[in-house]
Short mmCIF file of C-alpha atoms in Angstrom, two decimals:
data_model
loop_
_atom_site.label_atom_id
_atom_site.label_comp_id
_atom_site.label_asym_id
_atom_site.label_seq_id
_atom_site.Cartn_x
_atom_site.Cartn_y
_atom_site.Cartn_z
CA UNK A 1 71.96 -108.02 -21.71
CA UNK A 2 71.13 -105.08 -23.44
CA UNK A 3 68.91 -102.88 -21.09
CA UNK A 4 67.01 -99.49 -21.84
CA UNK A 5 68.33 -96.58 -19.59
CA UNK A 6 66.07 -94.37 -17.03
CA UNK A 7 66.27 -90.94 -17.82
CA UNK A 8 65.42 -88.00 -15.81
CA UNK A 9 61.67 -88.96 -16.42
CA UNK A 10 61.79 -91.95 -14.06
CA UNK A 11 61.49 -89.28 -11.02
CA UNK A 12 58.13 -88.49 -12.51
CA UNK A 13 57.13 -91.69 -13.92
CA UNK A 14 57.46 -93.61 -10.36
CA UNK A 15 55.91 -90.91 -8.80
CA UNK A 16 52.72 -90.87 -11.51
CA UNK A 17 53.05 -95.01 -11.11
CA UNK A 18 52.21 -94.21 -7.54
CA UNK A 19 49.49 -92.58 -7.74
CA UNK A 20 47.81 -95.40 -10.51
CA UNK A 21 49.27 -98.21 -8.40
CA UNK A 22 46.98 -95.95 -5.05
CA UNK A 23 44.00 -95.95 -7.00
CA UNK A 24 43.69 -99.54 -8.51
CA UNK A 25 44.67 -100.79 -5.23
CA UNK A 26 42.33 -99.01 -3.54
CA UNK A 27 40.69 -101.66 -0.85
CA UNK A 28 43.03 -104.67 -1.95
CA UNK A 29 43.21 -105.33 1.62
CA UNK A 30 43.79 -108.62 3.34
CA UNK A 31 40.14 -109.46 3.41
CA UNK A 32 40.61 -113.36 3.54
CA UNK A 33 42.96 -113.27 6.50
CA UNK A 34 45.65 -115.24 5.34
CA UNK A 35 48.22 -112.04 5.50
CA UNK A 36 48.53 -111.39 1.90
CA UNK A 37 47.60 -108.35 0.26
CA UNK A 38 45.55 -108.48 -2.79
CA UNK A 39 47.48 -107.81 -6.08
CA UNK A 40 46.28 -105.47 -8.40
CA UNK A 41 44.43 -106.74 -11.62
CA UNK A 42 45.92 -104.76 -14.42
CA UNK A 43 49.28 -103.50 -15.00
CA UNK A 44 50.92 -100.22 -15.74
CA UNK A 45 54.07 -99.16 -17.86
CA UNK A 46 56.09 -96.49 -16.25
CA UNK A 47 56.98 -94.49 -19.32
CA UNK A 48 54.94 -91.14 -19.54
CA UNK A 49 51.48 -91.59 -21.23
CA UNK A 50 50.83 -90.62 -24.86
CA UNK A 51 48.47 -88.00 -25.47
CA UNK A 52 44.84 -89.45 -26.73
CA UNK A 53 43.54 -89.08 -29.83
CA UNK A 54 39.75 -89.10 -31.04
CA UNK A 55 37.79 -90.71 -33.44
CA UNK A 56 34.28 -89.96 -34.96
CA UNK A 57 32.09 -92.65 -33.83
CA UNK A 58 29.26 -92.42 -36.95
CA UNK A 59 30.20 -91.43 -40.40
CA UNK A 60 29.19 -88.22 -41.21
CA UNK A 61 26.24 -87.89 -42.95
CA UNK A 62 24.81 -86.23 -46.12
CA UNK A 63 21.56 -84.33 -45.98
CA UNK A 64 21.42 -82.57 -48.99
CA UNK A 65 24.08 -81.96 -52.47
CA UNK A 66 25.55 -78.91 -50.65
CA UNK A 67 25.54 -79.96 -47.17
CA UNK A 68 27.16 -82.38 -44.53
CA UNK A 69 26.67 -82.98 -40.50
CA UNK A 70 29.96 -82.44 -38.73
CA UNK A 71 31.37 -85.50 -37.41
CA UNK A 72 30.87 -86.47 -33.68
CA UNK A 73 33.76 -87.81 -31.86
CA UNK A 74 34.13 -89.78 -28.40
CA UNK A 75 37.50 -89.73 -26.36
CA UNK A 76 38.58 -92.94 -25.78
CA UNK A 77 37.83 -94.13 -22.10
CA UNK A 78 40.80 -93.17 -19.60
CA UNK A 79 42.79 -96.68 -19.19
CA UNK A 80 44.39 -96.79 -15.24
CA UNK A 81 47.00 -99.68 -14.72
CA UNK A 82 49.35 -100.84 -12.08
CA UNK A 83 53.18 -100.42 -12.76
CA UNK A 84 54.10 -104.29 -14.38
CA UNK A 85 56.71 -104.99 -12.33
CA UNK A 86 55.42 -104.50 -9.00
CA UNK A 87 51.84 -105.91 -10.24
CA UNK A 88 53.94 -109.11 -10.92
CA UNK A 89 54.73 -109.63 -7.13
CA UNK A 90 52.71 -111.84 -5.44
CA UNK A 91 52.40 -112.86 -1.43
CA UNK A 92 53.15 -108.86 -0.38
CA UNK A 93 51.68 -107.57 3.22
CA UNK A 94 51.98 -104.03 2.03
CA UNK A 95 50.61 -101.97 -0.84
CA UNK A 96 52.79 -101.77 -3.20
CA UNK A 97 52.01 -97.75 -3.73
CA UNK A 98 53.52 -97.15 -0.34
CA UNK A 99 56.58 -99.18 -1.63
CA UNK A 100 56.86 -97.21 -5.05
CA UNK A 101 55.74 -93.47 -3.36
CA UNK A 102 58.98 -94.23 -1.09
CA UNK A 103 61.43 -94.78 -4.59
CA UNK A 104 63.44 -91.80 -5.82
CA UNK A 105 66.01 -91.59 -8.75
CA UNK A 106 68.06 -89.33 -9.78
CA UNK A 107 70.44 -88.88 -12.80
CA UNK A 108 70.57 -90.81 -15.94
CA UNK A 109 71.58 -94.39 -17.23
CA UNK A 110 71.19 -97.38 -15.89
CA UNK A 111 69.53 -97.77 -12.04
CA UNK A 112 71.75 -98.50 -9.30
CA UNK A 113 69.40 -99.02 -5.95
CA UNK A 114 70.85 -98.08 -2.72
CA UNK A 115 69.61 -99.74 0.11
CA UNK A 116 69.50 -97.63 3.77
CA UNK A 117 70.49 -99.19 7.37
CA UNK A 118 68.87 -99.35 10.85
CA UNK A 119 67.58 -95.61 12.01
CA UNK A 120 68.91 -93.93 9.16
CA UNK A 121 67.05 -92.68 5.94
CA UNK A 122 68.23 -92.33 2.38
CA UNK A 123 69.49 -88.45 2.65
CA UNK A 124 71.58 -89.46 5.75
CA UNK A 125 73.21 -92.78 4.72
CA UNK A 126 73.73 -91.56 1.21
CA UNK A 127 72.88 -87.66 0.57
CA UNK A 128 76.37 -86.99 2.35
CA UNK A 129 77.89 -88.36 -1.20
CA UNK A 130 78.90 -91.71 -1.30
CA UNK A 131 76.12 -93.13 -4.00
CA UNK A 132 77.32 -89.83 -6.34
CA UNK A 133 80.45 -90.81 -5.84
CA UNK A 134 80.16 -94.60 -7.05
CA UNK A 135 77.66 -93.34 -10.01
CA UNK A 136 80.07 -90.86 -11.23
CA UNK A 137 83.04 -92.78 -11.60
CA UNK A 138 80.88 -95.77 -12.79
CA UNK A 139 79.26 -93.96 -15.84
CA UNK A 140 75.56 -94.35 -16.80
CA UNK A 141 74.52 -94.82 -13.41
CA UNK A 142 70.93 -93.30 -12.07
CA UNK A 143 71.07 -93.05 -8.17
CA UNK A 144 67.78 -94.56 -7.02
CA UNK A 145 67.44 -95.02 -2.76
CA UNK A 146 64.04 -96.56 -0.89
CA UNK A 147 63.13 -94.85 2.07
CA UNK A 148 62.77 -97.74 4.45
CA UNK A 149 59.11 -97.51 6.65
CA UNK A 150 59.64 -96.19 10.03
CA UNK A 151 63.62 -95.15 9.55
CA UNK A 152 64.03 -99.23 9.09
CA UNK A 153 63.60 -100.18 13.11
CA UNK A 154 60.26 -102.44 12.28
CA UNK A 155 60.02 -105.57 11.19
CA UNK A 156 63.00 -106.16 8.45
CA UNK A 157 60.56 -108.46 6.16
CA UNK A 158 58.36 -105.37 5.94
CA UNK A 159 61.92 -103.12 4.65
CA UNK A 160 62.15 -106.44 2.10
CA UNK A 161 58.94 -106.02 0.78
CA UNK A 162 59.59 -102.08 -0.36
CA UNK A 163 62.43 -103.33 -1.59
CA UNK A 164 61.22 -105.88 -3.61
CA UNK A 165 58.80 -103.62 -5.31
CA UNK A 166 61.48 -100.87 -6.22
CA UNK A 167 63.80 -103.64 -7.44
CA UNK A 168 60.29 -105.31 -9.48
CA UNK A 169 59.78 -101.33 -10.92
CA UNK A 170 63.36 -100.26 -11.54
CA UNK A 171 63.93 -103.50 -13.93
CA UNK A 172 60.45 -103.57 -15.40
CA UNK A 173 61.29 -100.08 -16.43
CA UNK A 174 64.88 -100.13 -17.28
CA UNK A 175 64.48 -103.91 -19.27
CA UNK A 176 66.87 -106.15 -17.15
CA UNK A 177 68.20 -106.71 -13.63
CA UNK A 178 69.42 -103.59 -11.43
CA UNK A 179 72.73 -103.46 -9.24
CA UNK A 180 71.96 -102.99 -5.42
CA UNK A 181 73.94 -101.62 -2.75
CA UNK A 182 73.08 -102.15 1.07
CA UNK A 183 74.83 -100.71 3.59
CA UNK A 184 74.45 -102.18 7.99
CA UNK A 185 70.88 -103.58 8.07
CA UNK A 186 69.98 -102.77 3.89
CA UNK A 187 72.28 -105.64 3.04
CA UNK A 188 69.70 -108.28 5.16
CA UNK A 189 66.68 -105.58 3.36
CA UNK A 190 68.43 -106.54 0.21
CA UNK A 191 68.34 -110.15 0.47
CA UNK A 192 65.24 -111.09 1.97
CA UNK A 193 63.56 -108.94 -1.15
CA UNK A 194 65.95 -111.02 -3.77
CA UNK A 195 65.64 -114.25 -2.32
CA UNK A 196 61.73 -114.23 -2.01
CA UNK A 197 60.71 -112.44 -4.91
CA UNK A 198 63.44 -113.01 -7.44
CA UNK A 199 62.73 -113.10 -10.30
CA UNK A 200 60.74 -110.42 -10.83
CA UNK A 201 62.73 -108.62 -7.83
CA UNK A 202 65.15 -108.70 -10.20
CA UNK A 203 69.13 -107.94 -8.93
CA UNK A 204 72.08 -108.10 -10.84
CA UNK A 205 74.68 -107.91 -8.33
CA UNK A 206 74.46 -106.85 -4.26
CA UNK A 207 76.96 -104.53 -2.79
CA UNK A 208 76.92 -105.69 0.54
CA UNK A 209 78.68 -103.12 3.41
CA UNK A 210 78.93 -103.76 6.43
CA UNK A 211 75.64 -106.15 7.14
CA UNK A 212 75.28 -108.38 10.06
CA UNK A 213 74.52 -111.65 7.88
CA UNK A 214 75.50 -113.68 11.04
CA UNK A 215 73.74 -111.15 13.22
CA UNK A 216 75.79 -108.09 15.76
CA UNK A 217 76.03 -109.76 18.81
CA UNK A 218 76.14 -105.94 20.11
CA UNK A 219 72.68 -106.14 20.56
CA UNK A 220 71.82 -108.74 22.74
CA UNK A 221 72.67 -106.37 25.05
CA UNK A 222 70.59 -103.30 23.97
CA UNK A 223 67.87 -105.92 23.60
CA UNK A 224 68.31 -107.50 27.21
CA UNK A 225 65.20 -105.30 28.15
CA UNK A 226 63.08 -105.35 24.80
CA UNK A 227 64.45 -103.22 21.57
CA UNK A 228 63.12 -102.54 18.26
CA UNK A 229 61.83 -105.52 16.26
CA UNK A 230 64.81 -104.98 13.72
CA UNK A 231 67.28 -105.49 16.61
CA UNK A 232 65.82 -108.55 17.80
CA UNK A 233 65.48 -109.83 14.05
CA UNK A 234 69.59 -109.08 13.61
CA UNK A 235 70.51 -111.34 16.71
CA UNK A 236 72.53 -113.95 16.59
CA UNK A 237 70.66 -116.72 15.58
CA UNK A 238 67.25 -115.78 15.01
CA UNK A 239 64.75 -116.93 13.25
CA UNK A 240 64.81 -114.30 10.71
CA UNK A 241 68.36 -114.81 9.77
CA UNK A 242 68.02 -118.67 10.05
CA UNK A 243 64.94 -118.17 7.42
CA UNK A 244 67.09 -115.80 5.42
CA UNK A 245 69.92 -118.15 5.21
CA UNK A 246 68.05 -120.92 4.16
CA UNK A 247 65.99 -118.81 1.62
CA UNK A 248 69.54 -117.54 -0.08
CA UNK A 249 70.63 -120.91 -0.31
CA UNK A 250 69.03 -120.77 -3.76
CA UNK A 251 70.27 -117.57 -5.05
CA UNK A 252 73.14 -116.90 -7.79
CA UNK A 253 73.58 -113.44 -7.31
CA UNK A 254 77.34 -112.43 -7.27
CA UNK A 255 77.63 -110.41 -3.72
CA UNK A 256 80.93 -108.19 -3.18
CA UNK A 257 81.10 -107.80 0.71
CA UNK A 258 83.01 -104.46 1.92
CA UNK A 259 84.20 -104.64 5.66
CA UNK A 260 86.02 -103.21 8.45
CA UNK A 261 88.46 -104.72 10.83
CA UNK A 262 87.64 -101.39 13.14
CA UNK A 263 83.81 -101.74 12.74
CA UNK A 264 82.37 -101.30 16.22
CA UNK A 265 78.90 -102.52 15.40
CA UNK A 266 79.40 -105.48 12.85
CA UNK A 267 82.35 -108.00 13.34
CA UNK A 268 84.37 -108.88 10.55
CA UNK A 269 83.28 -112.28 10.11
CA UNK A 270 79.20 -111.32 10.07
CA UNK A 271 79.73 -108.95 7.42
CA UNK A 272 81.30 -111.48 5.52
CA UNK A 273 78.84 -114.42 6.03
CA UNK A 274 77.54 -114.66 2.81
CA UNK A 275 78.20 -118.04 1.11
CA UNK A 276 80.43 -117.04 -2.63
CA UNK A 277 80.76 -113.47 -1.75
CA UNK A 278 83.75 -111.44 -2.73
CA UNK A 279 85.70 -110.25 0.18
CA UNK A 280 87.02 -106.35 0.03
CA UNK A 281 88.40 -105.55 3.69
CA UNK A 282 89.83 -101.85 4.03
CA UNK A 283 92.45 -102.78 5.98
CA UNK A 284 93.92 -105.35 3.35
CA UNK A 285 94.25 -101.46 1.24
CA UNK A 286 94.91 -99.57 4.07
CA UNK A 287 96.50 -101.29 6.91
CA UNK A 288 96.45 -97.87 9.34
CA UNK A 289 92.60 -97.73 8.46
CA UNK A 290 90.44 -97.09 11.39
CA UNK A 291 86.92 -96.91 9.47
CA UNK A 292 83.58 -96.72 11.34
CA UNK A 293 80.39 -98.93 10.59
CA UNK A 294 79.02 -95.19 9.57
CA UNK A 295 82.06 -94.72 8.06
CA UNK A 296 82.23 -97.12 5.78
CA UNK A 297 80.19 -95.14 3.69
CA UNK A 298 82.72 -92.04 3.23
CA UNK A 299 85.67 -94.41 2.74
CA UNK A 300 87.97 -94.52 -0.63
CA UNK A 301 87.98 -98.07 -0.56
CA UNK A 302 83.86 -98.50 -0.32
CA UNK A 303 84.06 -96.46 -3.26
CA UNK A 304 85.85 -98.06 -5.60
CA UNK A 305 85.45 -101.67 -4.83
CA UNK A 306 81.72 -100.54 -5.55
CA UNK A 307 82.56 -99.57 -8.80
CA UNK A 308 85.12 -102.51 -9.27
CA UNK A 309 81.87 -104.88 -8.89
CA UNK A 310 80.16 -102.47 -11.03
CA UNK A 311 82.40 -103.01 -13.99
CA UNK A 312 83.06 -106.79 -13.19
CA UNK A 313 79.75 -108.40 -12.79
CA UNK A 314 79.30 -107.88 -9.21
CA UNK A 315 82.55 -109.36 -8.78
CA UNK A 316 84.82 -106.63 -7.31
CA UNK A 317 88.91 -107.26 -8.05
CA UNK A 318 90.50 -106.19 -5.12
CA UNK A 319 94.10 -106.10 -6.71
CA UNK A 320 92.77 -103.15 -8.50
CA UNK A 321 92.45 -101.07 -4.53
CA UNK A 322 95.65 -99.31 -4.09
CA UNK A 323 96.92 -96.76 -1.54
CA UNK A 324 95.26 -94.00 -3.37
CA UNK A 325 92.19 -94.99 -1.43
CA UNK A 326 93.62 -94.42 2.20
CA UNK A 327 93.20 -90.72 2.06
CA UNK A 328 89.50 -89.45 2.52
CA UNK A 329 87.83 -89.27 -1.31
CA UNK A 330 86.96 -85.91 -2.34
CA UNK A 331 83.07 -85.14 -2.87
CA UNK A 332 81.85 -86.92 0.47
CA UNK A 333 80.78 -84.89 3.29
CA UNK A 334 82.54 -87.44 6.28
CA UNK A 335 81.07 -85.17 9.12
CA UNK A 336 77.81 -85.52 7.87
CA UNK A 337 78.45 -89.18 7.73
CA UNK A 338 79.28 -89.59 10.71
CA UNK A 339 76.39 -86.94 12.08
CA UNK A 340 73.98 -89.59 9.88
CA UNK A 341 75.42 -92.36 12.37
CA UNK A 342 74.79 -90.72 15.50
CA UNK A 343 71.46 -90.30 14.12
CA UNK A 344 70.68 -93.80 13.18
CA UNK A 345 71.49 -94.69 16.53
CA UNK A 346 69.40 -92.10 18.54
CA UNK A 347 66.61 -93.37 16.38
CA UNK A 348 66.91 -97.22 17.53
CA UNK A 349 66.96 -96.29 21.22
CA UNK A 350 63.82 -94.61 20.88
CA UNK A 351 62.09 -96.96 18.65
CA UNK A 352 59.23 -99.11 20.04
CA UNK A 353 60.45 -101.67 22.22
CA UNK A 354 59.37 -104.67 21.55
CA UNK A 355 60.36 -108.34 23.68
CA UNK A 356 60.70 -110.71 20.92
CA UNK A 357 61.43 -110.63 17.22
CA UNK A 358 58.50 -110.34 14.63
CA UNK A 359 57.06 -114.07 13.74
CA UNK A 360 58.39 -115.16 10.04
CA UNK A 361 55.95 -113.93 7.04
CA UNK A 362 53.02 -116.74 5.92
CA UNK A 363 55.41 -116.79 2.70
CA UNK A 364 58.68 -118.18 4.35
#
């Protein structure tokens, strides 16, 4: 598919799609009770706006041989509308502006979204380097993260939501489907938003690191005594990951999954429990590999299987991950990586606590 590029503009033209988005959803609130929030009634196009012209509204007149009345002219009246793609999403529980005042791109070419984990915010998970690195080497590739509400420890259908709306914006603006990278609890962000709002949530490939798609039994032991709603949501078993499952059933998104045998948070086997997905595991590359669930995302091998699915259709080849990739890529700051880790987990254990996970969304 041929797709228009975002430019440096798109920084300004999601934030001024914000703002529009704020004030014609101004009091779209849930007034009916049934959880959904009202979607705006006109639409919005991200690209900046033409300057007005005027016209004369009479035709000038003639009051005498020598003599005419100067023209009068009227601006046309200000038009304010909602950015297309998000207004296109329907069932939401959030404003959408909150959604699109969270998106940031940087860079030029085509979007690539990157998706944040549990505790963690974009500048942590992928400031250190890792989405440069994958948009460099992939060419014509604009770096565009979602900051997660609350540092992703609420409810993960909320997370979705945002994510649907920057994934509604980025290919309403760039003309065609956008490549997505999660990384821990972004990959479960990434599919709830494509498997409830797809089309229009529109993804043309997930790269999936490190998620818990059959939950991290490592919590059910920081949640023996209540733990934040996202923990209880990535148990084994829950509802939300039973709803999710079912809900992806329908999907044809091509997923590349990029694991750990050393991951201390998500086992092997969760990360991969995504029905079709590619399988990249660092240690098939470099047996001797020791990689981190935070470090995951300063690894060689994260790296270029990302830009493998990149340049295959979302389909990564791992016979193309050599050796090369076992020593530490240049450009990616690995302390701060693994600083960003300690981080993410200092922010679950003082999240709110809650005893039970969130009940399912009225849409599921």
């Amino acid at each position: 598919m041929d797709r228009r590029t975002v430019r440096p503009a798109v920084r300004w033209s999601i934030a001024v799609v914000a703002l529009v988005v704020a004030a014609s959803c101004g009091g779209d609130g849930d007034d009916d009770g049934d959880g959904e929030t009202g979607a705006p009634s006109t639409t919005a196009t991200v690209a900046p706006t033409v300057p007005e012209t005027t016209a004369p509204d009479t035709v000038p007149e003639t009051t005498s041989p020598a003599t005419t009345a100067a023209p009068a002219t009227t601006e046309a009246p200000a038009t304010t509308e909602p950015a297309a793609g998000a207004a296109a999403l329907t069932g939401l529980t959030i404003d959408p502006a909150d959604a699109l005042a969270a998106l940031e791109c940087d860079g030029e070419g085509t979007p690539m979204l990157f998706v944040h984990g549990t505790g963690s915010s974009p500048e942590e998970s992928f400031g250190p380097g890792v989405a440069a690195a994958i948009a460099t080497a992939a060419g014509d590739t604009a770096v565009c993260t979602i900051a997660l509400p609350d540092r992703a420890v609420g409810d993960i259908q909320v997370s979705g939501e945002y994510v649907a709306v920057a994934l509604a914006e980025l290919a309403s603006s760039s003309g065609g489907p956008v490549p997505v990278l999660g990384h821990s609890q972004g990959v479960l962000v990434a599919r709830w938003a494509i498997a409830h709002w797809s089309p229009v949530a529109s993804a043309s490939m997930l790269v999936a690191v490190a998620g818990p798609n059959a939950g991290a039994p490592v919590v059910d032991g920081l949640c023996a005594a209540g733990c934040a709603a996202s923990l209880q949501q990535m148990r084994p078993g829950s509802a939300f990951l039973t709803a999710l499952d079912a809900a992806w059933s329908d999907v044809e998104v091509p997923v590349t999954v990029i694991r750990s045998l050393t991951d201390e948070f998500v086992p092997a086997d969760s990360a991969a429990a995504v029905t079709g997905a590619t399988l990249v595991t660092v240690q098939d590359v470099c047996p001797a590999s020791t990689t981190t669930h935070a470090g995951l995302l300063a690894d060689g091998v994260t790296v270029a299987a990302a830009v493998s699915a990149l340049a295959n259709g979302g389909v990564a080849d791992p016979s193309s991950l050599g050796a090369e990739l076992c020593t530490p890529p240049t450009g990616i700051d690995a302390a701060a990586v693994a600083a960003a880790g300690d981080a993410a987990f200092g922010a679950v254990l003082t999240a709110p606590v809650v005893a039970e996970e969130p009940p399912l969304a009225p849409y599921v």
